Short mmCIF file of C-alpha atoms in Angstrom, two decimals:
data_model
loop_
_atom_site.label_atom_id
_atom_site.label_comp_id
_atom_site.label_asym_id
_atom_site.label_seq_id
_atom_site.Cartn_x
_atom_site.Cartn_y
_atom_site.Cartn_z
CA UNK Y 28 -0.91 -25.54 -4.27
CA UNK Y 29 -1.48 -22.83 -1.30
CA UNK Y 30 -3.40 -23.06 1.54
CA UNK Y 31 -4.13 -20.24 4.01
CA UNK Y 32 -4.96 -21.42 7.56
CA UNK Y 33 -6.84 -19.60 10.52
CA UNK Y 34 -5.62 -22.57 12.55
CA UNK Y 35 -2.21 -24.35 13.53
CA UNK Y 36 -0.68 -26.07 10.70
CA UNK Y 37 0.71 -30.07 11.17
CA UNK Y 38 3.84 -29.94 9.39
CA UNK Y 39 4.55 -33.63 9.50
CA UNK Y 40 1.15 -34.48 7.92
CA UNK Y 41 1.86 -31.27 5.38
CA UNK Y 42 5.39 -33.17 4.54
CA UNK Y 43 3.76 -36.47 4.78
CA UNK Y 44 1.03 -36.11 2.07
CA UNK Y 45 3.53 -33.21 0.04
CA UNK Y 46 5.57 -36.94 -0.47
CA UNK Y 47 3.59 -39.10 -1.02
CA UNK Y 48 3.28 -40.45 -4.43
CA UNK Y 49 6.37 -38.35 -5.90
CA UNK Y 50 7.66 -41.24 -7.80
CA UNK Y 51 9.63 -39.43 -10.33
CA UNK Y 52 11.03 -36.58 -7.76
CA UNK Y 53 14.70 -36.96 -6.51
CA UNK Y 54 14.64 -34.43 -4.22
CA UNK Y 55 12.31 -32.43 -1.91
CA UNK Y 56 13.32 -29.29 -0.14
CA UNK Y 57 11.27 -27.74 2.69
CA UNK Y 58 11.57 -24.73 4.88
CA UNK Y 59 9.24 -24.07 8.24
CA UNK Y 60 8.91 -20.61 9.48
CA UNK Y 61 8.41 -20.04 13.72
CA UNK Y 62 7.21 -17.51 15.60
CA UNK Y 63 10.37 -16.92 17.61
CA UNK Y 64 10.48 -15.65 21.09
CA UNK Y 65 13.11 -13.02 20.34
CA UNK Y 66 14.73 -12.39 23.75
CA UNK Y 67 14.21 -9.00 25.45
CA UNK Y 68 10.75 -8.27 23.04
CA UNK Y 69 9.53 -11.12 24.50
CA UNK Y 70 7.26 -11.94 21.69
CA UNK Y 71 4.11 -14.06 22.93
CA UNK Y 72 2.09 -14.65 19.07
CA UNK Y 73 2.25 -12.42 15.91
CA UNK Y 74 -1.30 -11.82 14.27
CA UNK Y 75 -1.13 -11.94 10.34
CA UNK Y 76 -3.33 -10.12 8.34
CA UNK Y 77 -4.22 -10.53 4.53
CA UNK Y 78 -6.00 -9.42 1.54
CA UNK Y 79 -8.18 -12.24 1.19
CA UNK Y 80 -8.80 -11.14 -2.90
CA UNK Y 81 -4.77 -10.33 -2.78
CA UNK Y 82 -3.10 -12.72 -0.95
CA UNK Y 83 -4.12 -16.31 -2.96
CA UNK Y 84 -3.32 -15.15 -6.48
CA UNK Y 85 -0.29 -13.46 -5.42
CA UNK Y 86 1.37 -16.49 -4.19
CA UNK Y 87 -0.38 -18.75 -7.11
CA UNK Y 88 1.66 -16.16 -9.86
CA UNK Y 89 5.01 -17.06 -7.41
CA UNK Y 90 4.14 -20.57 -7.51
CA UNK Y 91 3.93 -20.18 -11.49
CA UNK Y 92 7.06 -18.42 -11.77
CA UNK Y 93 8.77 -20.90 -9.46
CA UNK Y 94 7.52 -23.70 -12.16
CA UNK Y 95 8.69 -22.00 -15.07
CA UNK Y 96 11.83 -21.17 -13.82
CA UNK Y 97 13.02 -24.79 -12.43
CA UNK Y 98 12.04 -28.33 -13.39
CA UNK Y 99 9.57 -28.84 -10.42
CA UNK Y 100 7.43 -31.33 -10.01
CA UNK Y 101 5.43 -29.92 -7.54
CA UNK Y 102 5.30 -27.14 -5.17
CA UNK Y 103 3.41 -26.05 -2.11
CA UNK Y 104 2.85 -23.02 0.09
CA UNK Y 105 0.98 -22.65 3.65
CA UNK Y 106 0.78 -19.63 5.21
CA UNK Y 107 -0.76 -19.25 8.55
CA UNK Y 108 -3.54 -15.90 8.85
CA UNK Y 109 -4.61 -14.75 12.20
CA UNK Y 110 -3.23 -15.40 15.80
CA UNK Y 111 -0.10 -17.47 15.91
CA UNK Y 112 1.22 -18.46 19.30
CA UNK Y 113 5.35 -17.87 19.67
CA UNK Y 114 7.00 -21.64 18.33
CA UNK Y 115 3.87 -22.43 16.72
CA UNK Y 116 4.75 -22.73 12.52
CA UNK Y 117 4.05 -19.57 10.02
CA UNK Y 118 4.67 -20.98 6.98
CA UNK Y 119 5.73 -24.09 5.63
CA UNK Y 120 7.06 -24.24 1.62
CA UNK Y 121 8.07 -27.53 -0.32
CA UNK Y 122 9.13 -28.18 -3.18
CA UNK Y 123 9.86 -31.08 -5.50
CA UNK Y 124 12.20 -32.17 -7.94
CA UNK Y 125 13.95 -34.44 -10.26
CA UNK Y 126 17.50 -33.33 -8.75
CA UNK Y 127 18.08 -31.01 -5.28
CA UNK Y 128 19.52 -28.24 -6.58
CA UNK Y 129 16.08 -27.36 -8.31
CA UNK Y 130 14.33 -28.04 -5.15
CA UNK Y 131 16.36 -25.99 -3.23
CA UNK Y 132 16.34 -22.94 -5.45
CA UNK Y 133 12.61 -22.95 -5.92
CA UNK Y 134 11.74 -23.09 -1.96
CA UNK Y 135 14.33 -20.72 -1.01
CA UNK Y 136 12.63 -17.95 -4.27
CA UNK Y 137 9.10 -18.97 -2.73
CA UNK Y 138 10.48 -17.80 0.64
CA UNK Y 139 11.76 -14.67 -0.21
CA UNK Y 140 8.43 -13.71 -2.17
CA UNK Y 141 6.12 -14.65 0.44
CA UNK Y 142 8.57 -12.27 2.68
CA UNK Y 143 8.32 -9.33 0.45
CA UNK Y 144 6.02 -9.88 -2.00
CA UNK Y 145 2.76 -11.12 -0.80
CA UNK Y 146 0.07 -9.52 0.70
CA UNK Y 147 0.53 -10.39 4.66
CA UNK Y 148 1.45 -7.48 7.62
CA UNK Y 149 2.64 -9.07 10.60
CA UNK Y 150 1.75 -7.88 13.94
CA UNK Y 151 4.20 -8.70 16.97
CA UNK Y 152 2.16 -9.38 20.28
CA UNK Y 153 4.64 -8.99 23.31
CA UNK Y 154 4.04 -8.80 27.05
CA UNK Y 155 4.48 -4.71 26.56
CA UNK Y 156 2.25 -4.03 23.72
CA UNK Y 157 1.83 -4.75 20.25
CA UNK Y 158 4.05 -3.50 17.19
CA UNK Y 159 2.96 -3.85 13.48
CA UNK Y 160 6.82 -5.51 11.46
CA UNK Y 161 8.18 -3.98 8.73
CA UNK Y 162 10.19 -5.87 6.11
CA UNK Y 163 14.06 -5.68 6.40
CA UNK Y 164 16.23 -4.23 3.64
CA UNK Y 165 18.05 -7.83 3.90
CA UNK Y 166 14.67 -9.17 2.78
CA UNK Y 167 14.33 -7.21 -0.12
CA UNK Y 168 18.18 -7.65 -0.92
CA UNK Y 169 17.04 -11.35 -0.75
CA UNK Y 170 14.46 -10.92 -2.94
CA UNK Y 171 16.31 -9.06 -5.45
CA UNK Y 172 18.47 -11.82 -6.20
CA UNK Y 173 16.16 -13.45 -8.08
CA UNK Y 174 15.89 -10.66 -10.52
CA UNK P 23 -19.80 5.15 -3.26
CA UNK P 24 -16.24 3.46 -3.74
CA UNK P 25 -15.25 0.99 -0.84
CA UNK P 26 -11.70 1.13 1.11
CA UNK P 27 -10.45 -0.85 2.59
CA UNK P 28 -7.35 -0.51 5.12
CA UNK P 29 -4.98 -3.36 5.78
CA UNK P 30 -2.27 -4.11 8.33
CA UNK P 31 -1.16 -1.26 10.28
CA UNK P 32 -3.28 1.27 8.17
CA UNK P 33 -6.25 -0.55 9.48
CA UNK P 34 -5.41 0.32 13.41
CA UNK P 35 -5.41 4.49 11.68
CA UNK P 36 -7.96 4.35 9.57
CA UNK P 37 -10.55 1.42 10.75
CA UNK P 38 -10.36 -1.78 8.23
CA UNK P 39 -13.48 -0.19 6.02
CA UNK P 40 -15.49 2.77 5.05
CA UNK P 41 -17.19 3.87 1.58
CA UNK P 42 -16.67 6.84 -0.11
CA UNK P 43 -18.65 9.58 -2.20
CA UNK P 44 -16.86 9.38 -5.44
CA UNK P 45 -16.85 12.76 -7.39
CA UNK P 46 -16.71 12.59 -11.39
CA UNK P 47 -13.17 11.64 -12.57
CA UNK P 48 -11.37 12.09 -8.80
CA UNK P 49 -8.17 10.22 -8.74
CA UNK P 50 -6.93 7.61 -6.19
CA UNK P 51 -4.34 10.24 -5.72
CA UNK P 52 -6.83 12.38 -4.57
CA UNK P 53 -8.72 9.77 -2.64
CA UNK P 54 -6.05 8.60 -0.73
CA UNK P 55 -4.33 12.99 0.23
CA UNK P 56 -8.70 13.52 1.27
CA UNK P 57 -8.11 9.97 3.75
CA UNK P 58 -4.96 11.67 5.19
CA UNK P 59 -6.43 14.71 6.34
CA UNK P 60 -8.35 12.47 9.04
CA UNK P 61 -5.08 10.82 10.57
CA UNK P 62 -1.74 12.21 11.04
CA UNK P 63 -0.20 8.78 11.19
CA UNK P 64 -1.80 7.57 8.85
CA UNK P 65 -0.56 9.95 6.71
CA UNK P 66 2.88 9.75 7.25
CA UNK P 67 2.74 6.35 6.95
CA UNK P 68 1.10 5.99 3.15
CA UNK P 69 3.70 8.09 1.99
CA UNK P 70 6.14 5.24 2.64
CA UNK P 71 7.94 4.03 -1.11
CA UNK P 72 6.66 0.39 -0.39
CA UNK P 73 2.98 1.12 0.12
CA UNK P 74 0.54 -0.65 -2.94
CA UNK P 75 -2.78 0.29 -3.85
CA UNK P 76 -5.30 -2.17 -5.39
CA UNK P 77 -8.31 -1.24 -7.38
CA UNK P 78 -10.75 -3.97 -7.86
CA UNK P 79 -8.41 -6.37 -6.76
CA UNK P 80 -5.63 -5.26 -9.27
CA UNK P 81 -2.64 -3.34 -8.00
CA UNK P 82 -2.82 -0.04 -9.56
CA UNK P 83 -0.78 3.41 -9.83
CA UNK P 84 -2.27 6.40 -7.41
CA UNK P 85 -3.56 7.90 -10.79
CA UNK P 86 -6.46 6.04 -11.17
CA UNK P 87 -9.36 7.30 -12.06
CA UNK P 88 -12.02 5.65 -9.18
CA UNK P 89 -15.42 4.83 -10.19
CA UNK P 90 -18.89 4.42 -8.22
CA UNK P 91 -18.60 0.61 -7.01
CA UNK P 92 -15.06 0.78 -7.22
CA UNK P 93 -13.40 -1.52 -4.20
CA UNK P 94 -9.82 0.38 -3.32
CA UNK P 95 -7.34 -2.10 -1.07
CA UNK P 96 -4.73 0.33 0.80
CA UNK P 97 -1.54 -1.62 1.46
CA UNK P 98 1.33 -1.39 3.76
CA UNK P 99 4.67 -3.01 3.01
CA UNK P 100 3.91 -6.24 2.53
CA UNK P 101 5.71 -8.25 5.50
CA UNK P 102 5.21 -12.52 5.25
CA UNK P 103 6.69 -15.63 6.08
#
């Protein structure tokens, strides 16, 4: 499932209903992106833009992929679009199996797609101006593990 | 008229819409060298080996032929999570 949100995101609830009623998983792994601070930048929200017509099937054909590739039982993705204030969550993956090592593999592919691979541009807000974020050639290296 | 439509950073060059007279046959190749006359940045910055290019909602190569209706998506480097 993937849900795209204009407005902060309640990762306890997300976790809490993600678990509930998993009787036959073993193992859930999660990950929660934050809008860091970053020292001297001095970061104060990133804005996310998307492709509205883009952005959902992208991640649906990574959430696919993810399935066919490990035994999951289920898998999620929310991704925050818009203004997101610095500590507030970006993105919050989980994923669901029989056994952990599944669970972990999946999130941590998910991850490194939704870094690379799906249509988002980030847009640092700091107290000196604003700066549009290129991916780093450790996130594609990331990626490209999976290959 | 073909619609464009600029995302992410190209968006702050190029304004996040416009549409376009499309001649007979012209290429999204052509399309996209015509947008970059209008914005040095811009320019530069579509060269980039990372930047996508959606037709209709499909990612497709700069050779494209673009049609009347036609809805083109320019994309940066994608940059999530």
């Amino acid at each position: 499932m993937i849900l795209l949100s204009e407005t902060p995101i309640d990762i306890g609830r997300l976790h809490a209903d993600f678990a509930s009623g998993l009787d036959d998983a073993g193992a859930i792994a999660s990950f929660v992106g934050l809008v860091r601070r970053d020292g001297a930048a001095e970061v104060e929200a990133l804005f996310l833009d998307h492709a509205p017509a883009l952005t959902k099937p992208a991640i649906e054909t990574a959430l696919e992929t993810a399935k066919a590739r490990w035994p999951l039982i289920k898998a999620l993705a929310v991704h925050r679009i818009g203004r997101v204030e610095v500590g507030d969550p970006i993105v919050f993956v989980a994923t669901a199996s029989a056994h952990r090592r599944a669970a972990f593999e999946a999130c941590d592919f998910l991850m490194d797609f939704l870094k690379t691979d799906a249509p988002f541009w980030k847009k640092q807000i700091c107290r000196s101006g604003e700066e549009w974020i290129e991916p780093r050639a450790e996130d594609y290296a990331d990626r490209d593990r999976w290959r | 008229m073909a619609k464009v439509v600029f995302y992410g950073r190209f968006a702050d060059f190029m304004g996040r819409e416009r549409d376009i007279a499309v001649g007979e046959g012209v290429r999204l190749e052509t399309m996209i060298s015509d947008l970059s006359k209008e914005n040095d940045a811009f320019a530069d910055a579509v060269k980039a080996p990372a930047v996508k290019f959606a037709v209709n909602n499909a990612v497709a190569p700069l050779s494209t032929v673009i049609k009347e209706k036609d809805e083109v998506a320019v994309l940066p480097p994608f940059s999530g999570g």
